[in-house]
PDB file of C-alpha atoms and ligand atoms in Angstrom:
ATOM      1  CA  UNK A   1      10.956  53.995 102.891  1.00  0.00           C
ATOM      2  CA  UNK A   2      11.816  56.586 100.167  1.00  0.00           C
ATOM      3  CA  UNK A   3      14.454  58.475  98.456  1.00  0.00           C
ATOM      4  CA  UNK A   4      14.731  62.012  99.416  1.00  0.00           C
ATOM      5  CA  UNK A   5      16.244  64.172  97.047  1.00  0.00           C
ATOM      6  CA  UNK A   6      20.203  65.230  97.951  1.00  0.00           C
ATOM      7  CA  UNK A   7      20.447  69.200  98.048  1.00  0.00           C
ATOM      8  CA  UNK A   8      23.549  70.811  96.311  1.00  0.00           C
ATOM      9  CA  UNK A   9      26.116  73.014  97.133  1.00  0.00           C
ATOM     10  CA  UNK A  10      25.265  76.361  97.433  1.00  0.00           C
ATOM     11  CA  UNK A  11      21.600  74.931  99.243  1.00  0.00           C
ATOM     12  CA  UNK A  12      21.719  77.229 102.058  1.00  0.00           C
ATOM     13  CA  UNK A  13      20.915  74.274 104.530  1.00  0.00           C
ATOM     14  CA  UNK A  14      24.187  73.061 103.856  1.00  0.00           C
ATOM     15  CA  UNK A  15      25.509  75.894 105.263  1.00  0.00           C
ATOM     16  CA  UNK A  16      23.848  75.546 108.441  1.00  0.00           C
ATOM     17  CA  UNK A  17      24.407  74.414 111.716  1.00  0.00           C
ATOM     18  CA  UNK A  18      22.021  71.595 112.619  1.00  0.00           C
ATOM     19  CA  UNK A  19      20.138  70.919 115.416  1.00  0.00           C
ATOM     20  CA  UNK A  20      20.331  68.377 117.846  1.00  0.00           C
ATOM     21  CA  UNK A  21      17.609  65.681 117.867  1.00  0.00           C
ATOM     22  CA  UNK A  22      15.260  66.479 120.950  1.00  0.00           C
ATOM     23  CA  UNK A  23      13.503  63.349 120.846  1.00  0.00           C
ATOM     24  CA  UNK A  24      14.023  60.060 118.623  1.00  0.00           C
ATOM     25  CA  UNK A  25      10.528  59.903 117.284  1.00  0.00           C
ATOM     26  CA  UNK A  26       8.667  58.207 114.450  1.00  0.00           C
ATOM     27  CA  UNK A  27       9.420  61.304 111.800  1.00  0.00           C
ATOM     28  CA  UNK A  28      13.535  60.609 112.862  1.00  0.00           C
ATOM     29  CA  UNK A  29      13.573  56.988 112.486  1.00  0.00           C
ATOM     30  CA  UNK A  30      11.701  57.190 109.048  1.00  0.00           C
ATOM     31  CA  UNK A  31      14.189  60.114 108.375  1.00  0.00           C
ATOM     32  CA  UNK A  32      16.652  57.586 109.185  1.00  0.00           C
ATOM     33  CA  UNK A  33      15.347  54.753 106.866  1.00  0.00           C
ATOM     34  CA  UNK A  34      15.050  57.427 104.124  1.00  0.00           C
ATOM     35  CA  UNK A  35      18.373  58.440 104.596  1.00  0.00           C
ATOM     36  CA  UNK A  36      20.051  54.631 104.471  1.00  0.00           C
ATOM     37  CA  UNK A  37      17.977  53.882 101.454  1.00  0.00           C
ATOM     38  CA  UNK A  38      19.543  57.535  99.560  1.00  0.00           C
ATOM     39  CA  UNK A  39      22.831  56.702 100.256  1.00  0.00           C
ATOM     40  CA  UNK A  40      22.946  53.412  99.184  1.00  0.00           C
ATOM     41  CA  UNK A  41      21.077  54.422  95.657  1.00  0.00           C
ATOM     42  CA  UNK A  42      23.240  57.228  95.119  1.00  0.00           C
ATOM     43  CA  UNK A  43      25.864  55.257  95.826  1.00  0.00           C
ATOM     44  CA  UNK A  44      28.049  57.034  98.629  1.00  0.00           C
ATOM     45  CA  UNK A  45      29.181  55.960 102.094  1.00  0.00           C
ATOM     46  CA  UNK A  46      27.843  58.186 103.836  1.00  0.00           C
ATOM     47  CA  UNK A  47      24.694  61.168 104.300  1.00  0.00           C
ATOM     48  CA  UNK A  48      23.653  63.701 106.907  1.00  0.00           C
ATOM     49  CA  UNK A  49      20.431  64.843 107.408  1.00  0.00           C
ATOM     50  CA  UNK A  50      21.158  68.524 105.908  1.00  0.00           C
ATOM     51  CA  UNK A  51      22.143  66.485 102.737  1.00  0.00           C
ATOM     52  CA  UNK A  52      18.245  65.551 102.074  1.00  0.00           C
ATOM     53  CA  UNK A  53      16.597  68.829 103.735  1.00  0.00           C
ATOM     54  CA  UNK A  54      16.510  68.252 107.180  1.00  0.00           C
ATOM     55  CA  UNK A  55      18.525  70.448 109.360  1.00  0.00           C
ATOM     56  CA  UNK A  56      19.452  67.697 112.223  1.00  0.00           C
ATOM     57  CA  UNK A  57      22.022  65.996 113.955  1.00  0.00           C
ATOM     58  CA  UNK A  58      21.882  62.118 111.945  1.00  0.00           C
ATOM     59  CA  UNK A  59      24.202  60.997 110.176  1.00  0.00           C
ATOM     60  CA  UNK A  60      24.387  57.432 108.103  1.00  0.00           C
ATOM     61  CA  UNK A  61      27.782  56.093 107.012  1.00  0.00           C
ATOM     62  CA  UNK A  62      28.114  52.389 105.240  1.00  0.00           C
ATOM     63  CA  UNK A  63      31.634  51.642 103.827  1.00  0.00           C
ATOM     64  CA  UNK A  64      29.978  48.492 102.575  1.00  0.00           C
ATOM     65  CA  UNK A  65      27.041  50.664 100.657  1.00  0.00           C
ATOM     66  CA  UNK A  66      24.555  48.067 101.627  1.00  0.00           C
ATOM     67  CA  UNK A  67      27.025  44.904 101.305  1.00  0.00           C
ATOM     68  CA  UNK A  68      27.580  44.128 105.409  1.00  0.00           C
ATOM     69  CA  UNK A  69      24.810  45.298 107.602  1.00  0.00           C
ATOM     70  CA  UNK A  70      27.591  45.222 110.277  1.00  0.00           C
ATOM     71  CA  UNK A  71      29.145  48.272 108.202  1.00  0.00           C
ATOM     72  CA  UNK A  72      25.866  50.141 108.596  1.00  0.00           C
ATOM     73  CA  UNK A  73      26.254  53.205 111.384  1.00  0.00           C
ATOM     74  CA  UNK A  74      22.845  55.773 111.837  1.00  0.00           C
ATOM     75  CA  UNK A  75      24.159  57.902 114.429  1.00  0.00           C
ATOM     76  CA  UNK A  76      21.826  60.702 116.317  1.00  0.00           C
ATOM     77  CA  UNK A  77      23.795  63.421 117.840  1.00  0.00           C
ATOM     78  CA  UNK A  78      27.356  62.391 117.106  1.00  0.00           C
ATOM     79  CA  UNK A  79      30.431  64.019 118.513  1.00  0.00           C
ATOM     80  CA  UNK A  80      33.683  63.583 117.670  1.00  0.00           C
ATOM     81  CA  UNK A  81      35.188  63.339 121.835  1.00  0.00           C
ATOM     82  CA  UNK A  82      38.894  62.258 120.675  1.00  0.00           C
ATOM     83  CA  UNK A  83      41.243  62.167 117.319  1.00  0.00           C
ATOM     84  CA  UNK A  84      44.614  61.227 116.710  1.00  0.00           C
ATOM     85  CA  UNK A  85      47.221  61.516 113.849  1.00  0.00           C
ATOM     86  CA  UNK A  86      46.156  62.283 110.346  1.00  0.00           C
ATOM     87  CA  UNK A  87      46.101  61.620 107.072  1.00  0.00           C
ATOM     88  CA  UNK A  88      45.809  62.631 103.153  1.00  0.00           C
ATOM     89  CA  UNK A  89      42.951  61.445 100.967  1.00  0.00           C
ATOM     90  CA  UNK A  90      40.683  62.020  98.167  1.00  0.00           C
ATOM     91  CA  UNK A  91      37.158  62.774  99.143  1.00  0.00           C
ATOM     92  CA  UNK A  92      34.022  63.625  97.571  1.00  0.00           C
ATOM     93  CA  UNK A  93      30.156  64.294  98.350  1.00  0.00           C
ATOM     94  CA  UNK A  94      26.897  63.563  97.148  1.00  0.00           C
ATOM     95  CA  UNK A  95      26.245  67.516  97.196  1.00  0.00           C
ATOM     96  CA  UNK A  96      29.400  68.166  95.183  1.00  0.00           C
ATOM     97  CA  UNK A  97      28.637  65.530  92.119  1.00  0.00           C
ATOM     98  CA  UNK A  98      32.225  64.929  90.391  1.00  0.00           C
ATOM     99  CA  UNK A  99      34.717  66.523  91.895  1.00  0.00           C
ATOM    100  CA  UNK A 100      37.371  65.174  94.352  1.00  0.00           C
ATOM    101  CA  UNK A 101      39.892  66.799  95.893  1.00  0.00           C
ATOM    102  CA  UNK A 102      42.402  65.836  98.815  1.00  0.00           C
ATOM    103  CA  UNK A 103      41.645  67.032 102.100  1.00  0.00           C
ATOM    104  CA  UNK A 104      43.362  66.125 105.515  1.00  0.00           C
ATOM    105  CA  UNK A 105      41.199  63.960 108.158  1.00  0.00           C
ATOM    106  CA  UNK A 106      42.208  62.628 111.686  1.00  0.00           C
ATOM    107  CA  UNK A 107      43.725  59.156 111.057  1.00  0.00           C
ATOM    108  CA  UNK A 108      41.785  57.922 113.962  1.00  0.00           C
ATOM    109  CA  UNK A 109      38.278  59.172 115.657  1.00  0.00           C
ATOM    110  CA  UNK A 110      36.158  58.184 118.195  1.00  0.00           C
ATOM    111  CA  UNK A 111      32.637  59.523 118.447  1.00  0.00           C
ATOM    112  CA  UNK A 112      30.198  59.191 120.705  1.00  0.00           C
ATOM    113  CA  UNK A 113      26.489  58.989 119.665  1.00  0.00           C
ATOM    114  CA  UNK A 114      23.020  57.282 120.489  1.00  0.00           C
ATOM    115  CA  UNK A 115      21.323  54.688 118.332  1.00  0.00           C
ATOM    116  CA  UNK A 116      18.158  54.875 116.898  1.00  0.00           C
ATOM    117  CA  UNK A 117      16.822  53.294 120.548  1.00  0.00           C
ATOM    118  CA  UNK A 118      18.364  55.942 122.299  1.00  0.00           C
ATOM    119  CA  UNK A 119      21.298  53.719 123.478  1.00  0.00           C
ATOM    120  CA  UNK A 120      25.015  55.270 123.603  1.00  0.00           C
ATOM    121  CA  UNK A 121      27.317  54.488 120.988  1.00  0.00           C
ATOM    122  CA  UNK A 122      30.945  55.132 121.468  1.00  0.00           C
ATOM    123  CA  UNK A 123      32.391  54.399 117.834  1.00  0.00           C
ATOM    124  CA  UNK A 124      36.358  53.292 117.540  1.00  0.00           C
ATOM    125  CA  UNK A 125      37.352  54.773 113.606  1.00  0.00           C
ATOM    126  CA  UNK A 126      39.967  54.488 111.612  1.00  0.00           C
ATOM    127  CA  UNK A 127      41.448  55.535 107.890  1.00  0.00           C
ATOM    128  CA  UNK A 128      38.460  55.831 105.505  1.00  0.00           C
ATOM    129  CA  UNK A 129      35.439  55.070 108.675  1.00  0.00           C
ATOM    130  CA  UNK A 130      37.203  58.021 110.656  1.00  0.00           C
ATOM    131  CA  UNK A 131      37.033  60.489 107.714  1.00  0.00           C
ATOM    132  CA  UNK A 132      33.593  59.210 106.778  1.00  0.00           C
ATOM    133  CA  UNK A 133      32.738  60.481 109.791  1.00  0.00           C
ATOM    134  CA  UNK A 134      34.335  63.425 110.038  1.00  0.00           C
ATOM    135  CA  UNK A 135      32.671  64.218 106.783  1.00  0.00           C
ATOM    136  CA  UNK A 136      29.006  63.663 107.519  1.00  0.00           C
ATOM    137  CA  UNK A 137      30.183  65.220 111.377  1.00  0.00           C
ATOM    138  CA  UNK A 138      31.322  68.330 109.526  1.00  0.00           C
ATOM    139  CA  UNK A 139      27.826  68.754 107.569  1.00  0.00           C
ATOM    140  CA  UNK A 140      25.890  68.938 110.833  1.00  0.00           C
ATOM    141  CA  UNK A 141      27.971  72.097 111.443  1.00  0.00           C
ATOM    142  CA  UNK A 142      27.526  73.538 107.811  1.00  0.00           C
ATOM    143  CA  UNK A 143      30.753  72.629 106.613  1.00  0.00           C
ATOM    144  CA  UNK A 144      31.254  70.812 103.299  1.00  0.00           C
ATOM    145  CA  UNK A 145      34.605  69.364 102.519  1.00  0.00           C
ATOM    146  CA  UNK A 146      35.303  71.928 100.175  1.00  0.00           C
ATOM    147  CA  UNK A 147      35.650  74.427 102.516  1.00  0.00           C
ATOM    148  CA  UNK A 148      38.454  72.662 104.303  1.00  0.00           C
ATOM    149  CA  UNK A 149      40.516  73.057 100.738  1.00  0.00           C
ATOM    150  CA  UNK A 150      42.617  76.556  99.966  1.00  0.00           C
ATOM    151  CA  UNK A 151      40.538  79.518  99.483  1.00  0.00           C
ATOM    152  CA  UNK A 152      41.006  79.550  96.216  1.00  0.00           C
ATOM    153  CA  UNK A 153      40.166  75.840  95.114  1.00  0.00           C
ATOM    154  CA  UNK A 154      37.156  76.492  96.898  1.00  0.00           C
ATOM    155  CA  UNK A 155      36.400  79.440  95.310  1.00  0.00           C
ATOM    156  CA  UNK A 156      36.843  77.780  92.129  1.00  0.00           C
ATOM    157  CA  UNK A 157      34.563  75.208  93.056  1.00  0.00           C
ATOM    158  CA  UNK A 158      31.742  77.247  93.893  1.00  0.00           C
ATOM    159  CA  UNK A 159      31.714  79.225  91.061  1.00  0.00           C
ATOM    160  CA  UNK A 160      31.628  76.109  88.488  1.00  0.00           C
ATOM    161  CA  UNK A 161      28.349  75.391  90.833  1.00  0.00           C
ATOM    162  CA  UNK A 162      26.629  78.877  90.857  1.00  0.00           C
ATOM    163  CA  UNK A 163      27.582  78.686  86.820  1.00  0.00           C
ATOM    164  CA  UNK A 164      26.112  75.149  86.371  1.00  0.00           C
ATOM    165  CA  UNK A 165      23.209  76.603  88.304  1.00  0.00           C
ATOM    166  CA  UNK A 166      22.162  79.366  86.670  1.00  0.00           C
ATOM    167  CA  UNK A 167      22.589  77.544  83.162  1.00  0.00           C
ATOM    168  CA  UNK A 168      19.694  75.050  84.812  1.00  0.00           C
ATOM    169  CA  UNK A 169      17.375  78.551  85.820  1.00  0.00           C
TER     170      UNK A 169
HETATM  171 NI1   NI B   1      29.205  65.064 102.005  1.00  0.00          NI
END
């Protein structure tokens, strides 16, 4: 297992739609691996494949960042296939280090997936699991939370970014 390095915003792979996973080989389930042992350095709860590079459909979520392996989800392919209610909440991402802004979620999810064995998972969320996975869901289709904010607190956002990044050049 390694770390892979987490791309930032403005990465144009972020921005991307992913592809779905064809076949659940070796390279995805080391992919996968790679990807639990990321998130849980970084710390975060969760991490989809765009986030380190790789423009697939996996996604790893943990509430417990490593504390309950029962809290550990690697999901290939997820959809979201029903949502109800919703709610208010803070939110951040590994690709957009310190900042956290509230953004509105589904209060309750349920997404439908396969595990790493190629078995179907039908995953019952709610409150901070449901937006977790709406989250990581929303990266596979190029979306980063900041772009579900007003236009202009995004554009904000991405300029502090594109500044921050051209200080680094
Ligand atoms: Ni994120």
């Amino acid at each position: 297992m390694a770390r892979r390095e987490i791309m930032k915003i403005g990465a144009e792979i972020l921005a991307r739609k992913a592809a779905p996973v064809e076949a659940i080989d070796n390279g995805i389930k080391t992919l996968a691996q790679d990807m639990v042992e990321t998130m849980h350095a970084a710390p975060g709860i969760g991490l989809a494949a765009p986030q380190v590079d790789s423009a697939v459909r996996l996604i790893t979520v943990d509430l417990s960042v490593g504390e309950k392996l029962e809290d550990l989800y690697i999901l290939v392919n997820p959809e979201i296939t029903a949502q109800e209610g919703s709610c208010v909440r803070e939110e951040g991402c590994l690709s957009v280090p310190e900042v956290w802004e509230k953004v509105t979620r589904p209060q309750k999810v349920t997404v439908r997936a396969l595990d790493l064995e190629g078995r179907e998972q039908i995953v019952e969320a709610e409150d901070l699991l449901a937006r977790a996975l709406c989250h990581e869901i929303d990266h596979l289709n190029g979306t980063l939370f900041v772009d579900r904010l007003s236009p202009l607190k995004r554009s904000l956002i991405r300029k502090k970014f594109k500044k921050a990044a051209a200080k680094k050049a």
